[in-house]
XYZ file of C-alpha atoms in Angstrom:
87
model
C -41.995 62.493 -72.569
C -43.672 59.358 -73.686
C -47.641 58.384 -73.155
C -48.352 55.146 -70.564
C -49.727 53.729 -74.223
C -46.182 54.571 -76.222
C -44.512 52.693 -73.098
C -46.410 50.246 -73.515
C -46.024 49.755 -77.232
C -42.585 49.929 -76.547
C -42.123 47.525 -74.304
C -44.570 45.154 -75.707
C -42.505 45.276 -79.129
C -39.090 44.028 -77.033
C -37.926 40.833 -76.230
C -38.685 39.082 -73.793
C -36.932 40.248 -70.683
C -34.939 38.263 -67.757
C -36.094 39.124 -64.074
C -36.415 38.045 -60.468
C -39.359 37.307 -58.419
C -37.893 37.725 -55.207
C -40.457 35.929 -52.252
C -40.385 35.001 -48.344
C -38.729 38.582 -47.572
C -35.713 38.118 -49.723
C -34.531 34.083 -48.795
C -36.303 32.849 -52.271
C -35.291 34.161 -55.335
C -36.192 32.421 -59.059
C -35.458 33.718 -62.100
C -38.266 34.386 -64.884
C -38.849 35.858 -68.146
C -41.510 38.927 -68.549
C -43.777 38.141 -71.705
C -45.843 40.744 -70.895
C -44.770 44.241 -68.979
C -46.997 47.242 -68.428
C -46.741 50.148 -66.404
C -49.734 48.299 -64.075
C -48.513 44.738 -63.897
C -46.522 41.650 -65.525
C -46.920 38.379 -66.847
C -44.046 35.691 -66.126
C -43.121 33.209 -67.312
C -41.462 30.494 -64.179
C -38.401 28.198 -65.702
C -38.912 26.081 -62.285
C -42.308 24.362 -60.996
C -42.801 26.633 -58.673
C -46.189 27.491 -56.705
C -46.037 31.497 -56.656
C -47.180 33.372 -53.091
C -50.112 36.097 -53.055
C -47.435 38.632 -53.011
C -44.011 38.469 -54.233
C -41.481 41.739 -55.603
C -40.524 41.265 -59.037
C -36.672 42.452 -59.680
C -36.896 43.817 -63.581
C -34.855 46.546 -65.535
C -33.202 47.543 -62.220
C -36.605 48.138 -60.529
C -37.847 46.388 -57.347
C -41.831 46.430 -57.542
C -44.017 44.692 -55.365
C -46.783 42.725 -56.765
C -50.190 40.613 -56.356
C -50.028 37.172 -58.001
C -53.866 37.548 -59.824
C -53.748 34.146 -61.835
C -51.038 31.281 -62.097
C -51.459 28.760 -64.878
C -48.627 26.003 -64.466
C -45.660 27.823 -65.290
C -47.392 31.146 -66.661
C -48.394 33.623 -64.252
C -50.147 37.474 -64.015
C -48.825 40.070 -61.692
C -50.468 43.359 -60.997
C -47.993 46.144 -59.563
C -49.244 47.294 -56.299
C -49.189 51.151 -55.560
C -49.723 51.597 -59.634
C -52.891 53.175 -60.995
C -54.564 52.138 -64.798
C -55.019 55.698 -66.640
């Protein structure tokens, strides 16, 4: 079984990867790319101008996760995974 840090690695070493950030309880959904996925949180990149909410579920690698929106820079954002602990 692999380490949180070989995840990590791993997943930091991929391309980047196509998701959805799915918002308003399911009516709004946008696509984005993940630049940045760890087992605690996300960053996104948002292909429309788009102003994210607080909270939003991100839709990546089959997994629904819900999320908190910590920063939003134009079209970059930061997502930390709720119900997720750092080790």
């Amino acid at each position: 079984m692999k380490t949180n840090t070989q995840i990590r690695q791993d997943l930091s070493d991929a391309p980047d990867l196509s998701a959805v950030a799915v918002m308003d309880n399911g009516l709004t959904q946008i696509t984005v790319s993940v630049m940045n996925l760890t087992a605690t949180g996300a960053q996104i990149e948002v292909h429309v101008p788009t102003q994210l909410p607080p909270m939003l579920s991100l839709l990546v690698n089959g997994r629904l996760k819900s999320c908190e929106v910590i920063w939003q820079f134009t079209q970059f954002a930061g997502l930390r995974f709720l119900g997720v602990q750092a080790n």
